[in-house]
Each structure stands twice: as structure tokens, then as C-alpha cells.
Coordinates of C-alpha atoms (C1' of nucleotides) in Angstrom, one line a residue:
Chain A
M1 CA -23.5 -17.0 11.3
L2 CA -22.5 -17.2 7.7
L3 CA -21.3 -20.4 6.2
L4 CA -17.7 -20.2 5.4
I5 CA -15.4 -22.0 3.1
T6 CA -13.0 -23.6 5.5
Y7 CA -10.7 -25.6 3.4
M8 CA -8.8 -25.1 0.0
N9 CA -6.6 -28.0 -1.4
L10 CA -3.4 -27.0 -3.0
S11 CA -4.0 -29.1 -6.2
E12 CA -7.4 -27.3 -6.6
F13 CA -5.9 -24.0 -6.3
L14 CA -3.0 -24.9 -8.6
L15 CA -5.4 -26.3 -11.1
S16 CA -7.8 -23.1 -10.7
L17 CA -5.3 -20.8 -12.3
I18 CA -3.2 -23.2 -14.6
A19 CA -4.2 -26.7 -16.5
F20 CA -1.1 -28.8 -14.9
S21 CA -1.3 -32.4 -16.1
P22 CA -2.1 -35.1 -13.2
A23 CA 1.7 -36.0 -13.6
E24 CA 2.8 -32.4 -13.3
L25 CA 0.7 -31.7 -10.3
L26 CA 1.8 -34.7 -8.3
D27 CA 5.4 -33.6 -9.0
I28 CA 4.6 -30.2 -7.8
T29 CA 2.7 -31.1 -4.7
S30 CA 5.5 -33.6 -3.7
H31 CA 7.8 -30.5 -3.2
F32 CA 5.6 -29.1 -0.6
E33 CA 5.3 -30.5 3.1
K34 CA 2.2 -30.7 5.1
E35 CA 2.3 -29.1 8.6
N36 CA -0.1 -29.0 11.0
I37 CA 0.6 -25.7 13.2
S38 CA -1.4 -24.8 16.2
K39 CA -2.9 -21.5 17.0
D40 CA -0.3 -18.6 17.9
T41 CA 2.8 -20.3 16.5
M42 CA 5.4 -17.7 15.2
L43 CA 6.2 -19.0 11.7
I44 CA 8.8 -15.9 11.0
E45 CA 10.5 -13.4 13.4
Q46 CA 11.3 -9.9 12.6
G47 CA 15.0 -9.7 11.0
E48 CA 15.1 -13.6 10.2
I49 CA 15.3 -14.6 6.7
S50 CA 12.1 -16.5 5.7
K51 CA 13.1 -19.9 4.7
K52 CA 9.4 -21.1 3.6
L53 CA 6.4 -20.1 1.5
Y54 CA 3.0 -21.5 3.0
F55 CA -0.2 -22.4 1.4
V56 CA -3.1 -21.9 3.8
E57 CA -5.3 -25.1 3.6
K58 CA -7.3 -24.7 6.5
G59 CA -7.2 -21.8 9.3
M60 CA -5.4 -18.4 9.0
G61 CA -2.5 -16.4 9.9
R62 CA -1.4 -12.8 9.9
S63 CA 2.2 -10.7 9.3
Y64 CA 2.6 -7.8 11.5
Y65 CA 5.2 -5.1 12.3
L66 CA 6.5 -4.3 15.7
K67 CA 7.0 -0.5 16.2
E68 CA 10.0 0.8 18.5
D69 CA 7.0 1.7 21.1
G70 CA 6.1 -1.8 20.9
K71 CA 3.0 -1.7 19.4
E72 CA 2.0 -4.2 16.6
V73 CA 0.9 -3.2 13.4
T74 CA -1.0 -6.0 11.5
Q75 CA 0.5 -6.2 7.9
W76 CA -1.8 -8.5 6.2
F77 CA -4.2 -11.3 6.8
F78 CA -4.0 -14.8 5.2
G79 CA -6.9 -16.9 4.7
V80 CA -7.7 -20.1 3.4
G81 CA -6.4 -20.8 -0.3
K82 CA -3.8 -18.1 0.1
F83 CA 0.1 -18.2 -0.1
M84 CA 1.3 -16.9 3.2
S85 CA 4.9 -15.5 3.6
S86 CA 6.9 -12.4 4.3
V87 CA 6.9 -12.0 0.5
D88 CA 9.9 -10.1 -0.2
S89 CA 11.9 -11.8 2.6
F90 CA 11.2 -15.1 0.9
F91 CA 11.7 -14.3 -2.8
Q92 CA 14.9 -12.0 -2.2
Q93 CA 16.1 -13.8 0.7
S94 CA 16.4 -10.5 2.7
P95 CA 15.6 -10.0 6.4
S96 CA 11.9 -9.9 7.3
L97 CA 10.4 -6.6 8.3
Y98 CA 7.5 -8.7 9.7
Y99 CA 6.6 -11.5 12.2
L100 CA 4.3 -14.2 10.7
E101 CA 2.0 -16.0 12.6
T102 CA -1.2 -18.3 12.7
L103 CA -4.2 -16.9 14.2
E104 CA -6.0 -20.3 14.6
D105 CA -4.9 -24.1 14.3
S106 CA -3.8 -24.4 10.8
I107 CA -3.0 -26.7 8.1
L108 CA -0.2 -25.6 5.9
Y109 CA 1.7 -26.7 3.1
S110 CA 5.4 -25.3 3.1
I111 CA 7.9 -25.0 0.5
S112 CA 11.4 -24.0 0.3
K113 CA 12.9 -21.4 -1.6
E114 CA 15.4 -24.1 -3.3
N115 CA 12.3 -26.3 -4.1
I116 CA 10.2 -23.6 -5.6
D117 CA 13.2 -22.5 -7.6
I118 CA 13.3 -25.9 -8.9
L119 CA 9.8 -26.1 -9.9
F120 CA 10.1 -22.6 -11.5
S121 CA 13.0 -23.5 -13.8
K122 CA 11.4 -27.1 -14.5
Y123 CA 7.9 -26.0 -15.5
H124 CA 7.3 -23.0 -17.4
K125 CA 3.7 -23.4 -16.5
M126 CA 4.8 -23.0 -12.7
E127 CA 6.4 -19.9 -13.7
Q128 CA 3.5 -18.6 -15.1
F129 CA 1.5 -19.6 -11.7
G130 CA 3.9 -17.6 -9.9
R131 CA 3.6 -14.7 -12.1
L132 CA -0.4 -15.0 -11.9
V133 CA -0.2 -15.2 -8.1
S134 CA 2.4 -12.2 -7.9
I135 CA 0.1 -10.1 -9.8
E136 CA -2.8 -11.0 -7.7
M137 CA -1.1 -10.1 -4.7
L138 CA 0.0 -6.8 -6.2
T139 CA -3.5 -5.9 -6.9
K140 CA -4.7 -6.7 -3.5
V141 CA -2.1 -4.5 -1.8
V142 CA -2.9 -1.8 -4.1
N143 CA -6.4 -1.9 -3.1
K144 CA -5.3 -1.6 0.4
L145 CA -3.1 1.0 0.0
N146 CA -6.1 3.0 -2.0
A147 CA -8.0 2.1 1.1
I148 CA -5.4 3.6 3.5
Q149 CA -4.4 6.3 1.3
F150 CA -7.8 7.8 0.4
Q151 CA -10.8 6.7 2.4
T152 CA -11.9 7.6 5.5
A153 CA -11.8 5.3 9.0
R154 CA -15.4 4.2 8.1
E155 CA -14.8 3.4 4.2
R156 CA -11.7 1.4 5.4
Y157 CA -13.6 -1.0 7.5
D158 CA -15.9 -1.5 4.8
Y159 CA -13.0 -2.5 2.5
M160 CA -12.1 -4.7 4.9
L161 CA -15.4 -6.6 5.4
A162 CA -15.3 -7.0 1.4
E163 CA -11.5 -7.8 1.3
F164 CA -11.5 -10.5 4.0
P165 CA -15.1 -11.4 4.9
N166 CA -14.3 -14.7 6.7
I167 CA -11.7 -13.3 8.6
A168 CA -13.2 -9.7 9.7
Y169 CA -15.3 -11.9 12.5
R170 CA -12.6 -14.1 13.7
V171 CA -9.8 -12.0 14.7
P172 CA -9.3 -9.5 17.8
L173 CA -10.4 -5.9 16.9
G174 CA -6.9 -4.7 17.6
H175 CA -5.5 -6.8 14.7
I176 CA -8.1 -5.2 12.5
A177 CA -7.8 -1.7 13.6
S178 CA -3.9 -1.8 13.2
Y179 CA -4.3 -3.4 9.6
L180 CA -6.6 -0.5 8.8
G181 CA -4.2 2.3 10.1
M182 CA -6.3 3.0 13.0
T183 CA -6.6 2.6 16.7
Q184 CA -9.1 0.2 18.4
E185 CA -11.0 2.6 20.0
T186 CA -11.7 4.2 16.7
L187 CA -12.8 1.0 15.2
S188 CA -15.0 0.3 18.2
R189 CA -16.7 3.5 17.6
I190 CA -17.1 2.8 14.0
R191 CA -18.9 -0.2 14.3
R192 CA -21.2 1.7 16.6
Chain B
M1 CA 22.4 19.5 -8.5
L2 CA 23.0 15.9 -8.6
L3 CA 23.9 13.8 -11.8
L4 CA 20.9 11.9 -12.9
I5 CA 20.6 8.8 -14.8
T6 CA 18.1 10.1 -17.4
Y7 CA 18.2 6.9 -20.0
M8 CA 17.7 3.3 -19.5
N9 CA 17.6 1.0 -22.7
L10 CA 15.0 -1.5 -22.7
S11 CA 17.6 -4.3 -23.9
E12 CA 19.8 -3.4 -21.2
F13 CA 17.0 -3.5 -18.7
L14 CA 16.3 -7.0 -20.0
L15 CA 19.8 -8.1 -19.6
S16 CA 20.0 -6.9 -16.0
L17 CA 17.7 -9.4 -14.7
I18 CA 17.9 -12.3 -17.0
A19 CA 20.7 -13.8 -19.5
F20 CA 18.5 -13.6 -22.7
S21 CA 20.4 -14.5 -25.8
P22 CA 21.1 -12.0 -28.5
A23 CA 18.4 -13.6 -30.8
E24 CA 15.8 -13.7 -28.1
L25 CA 16.4 -10.3 -27.2
L26 CA 16.0 -9.2 -30.8
D27 CA 12.9 -11.3 -31.0
I28 CA 11.5 -9.6 -27.8
T29 CA 12.4 -6.0 -28.3
S30 CA 10.9 -6.3 -31.6
H31 CA 7.4 -6.8 -30.1
F32 CA 7.9 -3.4 -28.4
E33 CA 7.1 -0.3 -30.4
K34 CA 9.1 3.0 -29.6
E35 CA 7.2 5.9 -28.7
N36 CA 8.1 9.6 -28.5
I37 CA 5.4 11.1 -26.1
S38 CA 5.4 14.8 -25.3
K39 CA 4.7 16.2 -21.7
D40 CA 1.4 16.1 -20.1
T41 CA 0.1 13.5 -22.6
M42 CA -2.7 11.4 -21.3
L43 CA -2.0 7.7 -21.7
I44 CA -4.6 5.6 -20.3
E45 CA -8.2 7.5 -19.0
Q46 CA -10.0 6.3 -15.7
G47 CA -12.7 3.8 -16.7
E48 CA -10.9 2.7 -19.7
I49 CA -9.3 -0.9 -20.5
S50 CA -5.5 -0.6 -20.7
K51 CA -4.2 -1.9 -24.2
K52 CA -0.3 -1.2 -23.7
L53 CA 2.4 -1.4 -20.8
Y54 CA 5.1 1.1 -21.3
F55 CA 8.9 1.0 -20.6
V56 CA 10.5 4.3 -19.7
E57 CA 13.7 4.7 -21.5
K58 CA 13.7 8.7 -20.9
G59 CA 11.3 11.0 -19.2
M60 CA 8.9 10.0 -16.5
G61 CA 4.9 9.9 -15.8
R62 CA 2.7 9.4 -13.0
S63 CA -0.8 7.4 -12.3
Y64 CA -3.5 9.1 -10.3
Y65 CA -7.0 8.6 -8.9
L66 CA -9.7 11.3 -9.7
K67 CA -11.8 11.7 -6.3
E68 CA -15.4 12.6 -6.4
D69 CA -14.9 16.1 -5.0
G70 CA -12.4 16.5 -8.5
K71 CA -9.2 16.0 -6.4
E72 CA -6.3 14.3 -8.1
V73 CA -4.5 11.5 -6.1
T74 CA -1.2 10.6 -7.3
Q75 CA -0.9 7.1 -7.4
W76 CA 2.5 6.2 -8.5
F77 CA 5.4 7.8 -10.3
F78 CA 7.2 6.0 -13.1
G79 CA 10.9 6.8 -13.8
V80 CA 13.6 6.0 -16.2
G81 CA 14.2 2.1 -16.4
K82 CA 10.5 1.0 -15.0
F83 CA 7.4 -0.3 -16.2
M84 CA 4.5 1.8 -16.2
S85 CA 1.0 1.2 -16.8
S86 CA -2.2 0.8 -14.6
V87 CA -1.1 -2.6 -13.8
D88 CA -4.3 -4.4 -13.0
S89 CA -6.2 -3.0 -15.9
F90 CA -3.6 -4.3 -18.4
F91 CA -3.0 -7.6 -16.8
Q92 CA -6.6 -8.4 -16.0
Q93 CA -7.9 -6.3 -19.0
S94 CA -10.4 -4.7 -16.7
P95 CA -11.4 -0.7 -16.3
S96 CA -8.4 1.3 -15.0
L97 CA -9.1 2.9 -11.6
Y98 CA -6.3 5.3 -12.5
Y99 CA -5.4 8.1 -15.4
L100 CA -1.8 7.5 -16.5
E101 CA 0.1 10.4 -18.0
T102 CA 3.7 11.7 -18.7
L103 CA 4.8 14.4 -16.8
E104 CA 7.9 15.3 -19.2
D105 CA 8.6 14.7 -22.9
S106 CA 9.2 10.9 -23.0
I107 CA 10.6 7.9 -24.9
L108 CA 8.6 5.0 -24.2
Y109 CA 8.6 1.6 -25.3
S110 CA 5.2 0.0 -25.7
I111 CA 4.0 -3.7 -26.0
S112 CA 0.2 -4.7 -26.2
K113 CA -1.5 -7.4 -24.0
E114 CA -1.5 -9.9 -27.3
N115 CA 2.3 -9.5 -27.6
I116 CA 3.3 -9.6 -24.2
D117 CA 1.3 -12.8 -23.6
I118 CA 2.9 -14.0 -27.1
L119 CA 6.4 -13.7 -25.4
F120 CA 5.3 -15.1 -21.9
S121 CA 4.5 -18.2 -23.9
K122 CA 7.2 -18.4 -25.8
Y123 CA 10.0 -17.9 -23.7
H124 CA 10.1 -19.5 -20.2
K125 CA 12.5 -17.1 -19.5
M126 CA 10.3 -14.2 -20.4
E127 CA 7.7 -15.7 -17.9
Q128 CA 10.4 -15.5 -15.3
F129 CA 11.2 -12.1 -16.0
G130 CA 7.6 -11.2 -15.7
R131 CA 7.6 -12.9 -12.3
L132 CA 10.7 -11.1 -11.0
V133 CA 9.2 -7.8 -12.2
S134 CA 6.0 -8.2 -10.7
I135 CA 7.8 -9.3 -7.2
E136 CA 9.9 -6.1 -7.6
M137 CA 6.7 -3.9 -8.0
L138 CA 4.9 -5.8 -5.3
T139 CA 8.1 -5.1 -2.6
K140 CA 7.9 -1.3 -3.6
V141 CA 4.3 -1.1 -3.4
V142 CA 4.4 -2.6 0.2
N143 CA 7.2 -0.2 1.0
K144 CA 4.7 2.4 0.2
L145 CA 2.0 1.1 2.2
N146 CA 4.3 1.1 5.1
A147 CA 5.1 4.4 4.7
I148 CA 1.6 5.6 4.9
Q149 CA 0.4 3.1 7.4
F150 CA 2.8 3.8 10.1
Q151 CA 4.9 6.8 9.5
T152 CA 4.7 10.4 10.3
A153 CA 4.4 13.1 7.7
R154 CA 8.0 13.8 7.8
E155 CA 9.2 10.2 7.7
R156 CA 7.1 9.6 4.5
Y157 CA 8.6 12.5 3.0
D158 CA 12.1 11.1 3.7
Y159 CA 10.5 7.7 2.0
M160 CA 9.8 9.4 -1.0
L161 CA 13.2 11.0 -1.2
A162 CA 14.9 7.6 -0.9
E163 CA 12.6 6.0 -3.2
F164 CA 12.5 8.4 -6.2
P165 CA 15.6 10.5 -5.5
N166 CA 15.5 11.6 -9.1
I167 CA 12.1 12.4 -9.4
A168 CA 11.3 14.3 -6.3
Y169 CA 12.8 17.4 -7.4
R170 CA 11.1 17.6 -10.8
V171 CA 7.5 17.4 -10.0
P172 CA 5.0 19.9 -8.6
L173 CA 4.7 19.6 -4.8
G174 CA 1.1 18.9 -5.0
H175 CA 1.7 15.5 -7.0
I176 CA 4.1 14.4 -4.2
A177 CA 1.9 15.4 -1.4
S178 CA -1.1 13.4 -2.8
Y179 CA 1.1 10.7 -3.5
L180 CA 2.0 10.7 0.3
G181 CA -1.6 11.0 1.5
M182 CA -1.1 14.5 2.8
T183 CA -2.2 18.1 1.4
Q184 CA 0.3 20.2 -0.3
E185 CA 0.3 22.9 2.5
T186 CA 1.5 20.1 5.2
L187 CA 4.4 18.9 2.7
S188 CA 5.5 22.6 2.3
R189 CA 5.6 23.3 6.1
I190 CA 7.4 19.8 6.6
R191 CA 10.1 20.7 4.1
R192 CA 10.5 23.9 6.2
Chain C
dA1 C1' 12.9 44.9 -16.8
dT2 C1' 8.3 44.1 -16.7
dC3 C1' 3.9 41.3 -16.7
dC4 C1' 1.4 37.2 -16.5
dC5 C1' 0.9 32.5 -14.7
dT6 C1' 1.9 29.1 -11.9
dT7 C1' 3.7 27.3 -7.9
dT8 C1' 4.9 27.6 -3.1
dT9 C1' 4.4 29.3 1.6
dT10 C1' 2.1 31.6 5.4
dG11 C1' -1.7 32.3 8.3
dA12 C1' -5.9 31.4 11.3
dC13 C1' -9.2 28.2 12.3
dA14 C1' -11.7 23.5 12.3
dT15 C1' -11.8 18.7 13.2
dA16 C1' -10.9 13.4 12.8
dG17 C1' -8.9 10.4 14.7
dG18 C1' -5.4 9.3 18.7
dT19 C1' -4.0 9.0 23.8
dC20 C1' -5.1 7.7 28.3
dA21 C1' -7.8 5.4 31.5
dA22 C1' -11.7 3.0 33.4
dA23 C1' -15.6 0.3 33.0
dG24 C1' -18.1 -3.8 30.9
dG25 C1' -18.6 -8.2 28.5
dT26 C1' -17.3 -12.8 27.1
dA27 C1' -15.2 -17.1 27.3
dA28 C1' -12.4 -20.6 28.7
dA29 C1' -10.6 -23.3 32.8
dT30 C1' -10.9 -24.5 37.3
Chain D
dA1 C1' -20.6 -21.3 39.4
dT2 C1' -16.6 -18.6 40.3
dT3 C1' -12.3 -17.0 38.7
dT4 C1' -9.1 -15.5 35.4
dA5 C1' -7.7 -13.4 31.5
dC6 C1' -8.6 -11.2 27.6
dC7 C1' -11.5 -8.4 24.8
dT8 C1' -14.6 -4.2 23.8
dT9 C1' -16.5 -0.3 24.5
dT10 C1' -17.0 4.4 26.6
dG11 C1' -15.7 9.1 28.2
dA12 C1' -12.7 13.2 28.4
dC13 C1' -9.4 15.5 26.4
dC14 C1' -5.4 16.6 22.9
dT15 C1' -2.9 17.0 18.7
dA16 C1' -1.6 16.3 13.8
dT17 C1' -3.2 17.5 9.8
dG18 C1' -6.8 19.6 6.8
dT19 C1' -9.4 23.3 5.3
dC20 C1' -9.8 27.9 3.2
dA21 C1' -7.9 32.1 2.0
dA22 C1' -4.2 35.3 0.9
dA23 C1' 0.4 36.4 0.2
dA24 C1' 4.8 35.8 -1.7
dA25 C1' 8.3 33.7 -4.9
dG26 C1' 9.4 32.0 -9.3
dG27 C1' 10.1 31.6 -14.6
dG28 C1' 9.1 32.5 -19.2
dA29 C1' 7.7 35.1 -22.7
dT30 C1' 7.7 39.6 -24.6

DNA sequence: ATCCCTTTTTGACATAGGTCAAAGGTAAAT
DNA sequence: ATTTACCTTTGACCTATGTCAAAAAGGGAT
């Protein structure tokens, strides 16, 4: 078994991208609320307007889409040190296309839209932080799109292992298969 | 034939998202350079580090990936009023995975990485603008991902028509087909 | 109008991956 | 240690889409 990163502090993460002063850091983190959430808790329902953005200090979650035929399609996995949300629902305050749930007992730091907007207007640096995080997410979504659009089932699985090394072995096969746009049976066969 | 929007001024676009003052607007636009580029001009090559971000005032372009077998896969279309680039190459200054080319005679406003960074640090509002544009792009990429991941070939074509109404009828079928992750033949049959 | 060149459509066939159904595994709970 | 519930694997068959190749349709230029 690999040694995994299991914790990532919010302040640490903020500092890893931008040189916030201790005072700024304190003010910013005070706008977040620490939440202990147990496994399999639904954070957002499809159709609901997302009220909070979550930072994952420990644990993990996923967003998924529910098709008309009742099948779940995993849209994204959120590991330690990432922001978790139904992005467009939160930022555009529009109905979410996805469900968001924890997959393990987790420690999350949540912030409301009002509070993050306060931070964005108060701190130029925070706005910069927001842009950097957005671009990073954009890059990752584009990578997934590439994997799905022009790679074979086998190559897509390799992408998954590279992108989510410490998630791939912790979640049910079916979640990964639907994330990669294939059936569980196909993924099972690919892994040999 | 539909009446199409064929021009979008950079200042207009800036103002549509953020209330810049006339002085700010003047300073910001002065960091861009107007370029008249003729059809089928290559703006970025695969492997190159993107030097400029382009705003499309008139015309259109696309980014595409070249597979080992020599096949082109369109990654994105850029229409009037959009920023065009190999996003991660430009912002992370990393080698581009894509080629970027114009598909029609175009009027573009280009800005260098240095200049946009100057604007980002000079104007908090500009940073906000950057974040808004990034989130919008992120939302659009996610929409495409959804289309490719859980829709049939026919539904994907409908998505294309909705997302790029004034592009769908102006470019070769093969470009659209590869953008949608299918062959030209399949797309041809879908359109009946 | 005709020629040339590009783009689109059509046809015949092949195949990766999906579907459905059943059998094995694994792990927590009693 | 059994039970129960949920995962994962395997098998047989099917289908949407890909591949390859050729024919048809446009659209400029002369």
C-alpha cells in the first residue's frame, strides 16, 4: 500500500498559491466554517442552488449526474486539498445539474457565496487566488475531456490513475467506470 | 439564413462584465494589439509555448489536436466576442497540446502574458474579469464534457447547434464531427 | 457551361464496448 | 463463524459507431 496524503490544511493551501499576510490569512479563514461530515452525506441535490463551496481538508467526495434511466454518472472526484462544489451552480447561483456527496467521513471547510464575494471584493489577492484555482480546474477538466474524447477505454483508465492516484483504489469500481464514460464490466475487464 | 452577430468590440465586451471607468478601459485596451489575420493562419503550433491571448472581434478560429495517426481532432471553436488561446499553455506557459488557427479572415486583439499580468496586478477589477471569464469557460467545457460523456451522437449534435449556433454552418463537417467525438460519416448520417 | 477541387453522402463490413444475467468475493455486523 | 449486503468478475450476445472505399454534390475559376 502507498503512503497517502490524508490531510491538507486550508491556510497551507491558500499560502501555496498566494503570499497572504498572517492577518489576511486569519481574516480569510474566519469566513469559512469547519464541518465534520460523515460518509455518504448528500451536500447538494440535483436542481438545488448550491449555497456553499467546500474545501476538503480530509476525506473525499464526488459529484454525479442522475440519468433519466436512473443510472448515476460520476462527474468528478474531489480529494484532499481541493475545492468541492457544483461549480457553476455555486458561482452563477443556478440550479445544479449534479448531486454532490461525501464518499468517506470528511473534514470540510465551507464558505457561502456572500462570504466569498466579500473576500473577493476585499482582497485583490483573493480574486487572484480565485482566478488561479479556476484556471487549474479548467485545465483539469480539459484533460478529462481529452481522455474521454480521444483515448481508448484502457488509456482512459491510465489517465484516471494519474489524475486521482489516491482516489482510484478507495471508491467502488462503478463510480470510476461511469466517470470514465464506460460500464463497470468493461472497466473490470480492462483491469484484467 | 439567420442574421448573425459578426462583430464584438473588446471594450464593449469588457464593459458587459465589469463597470470599468473610461480611463481604465483606455489603459486596458491600449495593452492589446489589433491584428488582421487571414483565413487558415496558424497562431500556435503543438509543443510551442503560447505567447498571446486573442480576443475575437470578427471571424473565428479553432484549436485542434493532432493524433499519432495524423488525424486532427477539433478541441474548441472560438467565435466572435470570445477569448481564443491554448488556455493552459498561455496561463501556465507550458507547451501547447494544440494547434490554434483561424478558420476565416479575422480581426483579433492580442495581448502578451506580461501585459495581461501587468493588468491583473494593476487592477483588482481586471483580476475579477479574469476570474469571471475563467469560470464561464469552465462551465462551457463542463457542458461539452457532459455532451460527450452521456449523450448519444444525435444529442451531441444538438448540443453543438445550441452552443455554437453561428459556427455550426460555417465550418467543414469533419471539424464538427471530430469536435463531437465522432466520424464525419456518422455526423453526415445523423443530419439525415 | 465546363472543368477541377473540395466536401458530403452512401454502402458494405468490422469491432469496441454495451447489456443482461449469473456467479464469485469481500467485509462488516450480528 | 454465519449471515447479509454489497462489490467485482465472467459469459454470451447485441448494437452503435468506426473503417474503408467509392460515388455524388457543390462552388469557384476560366
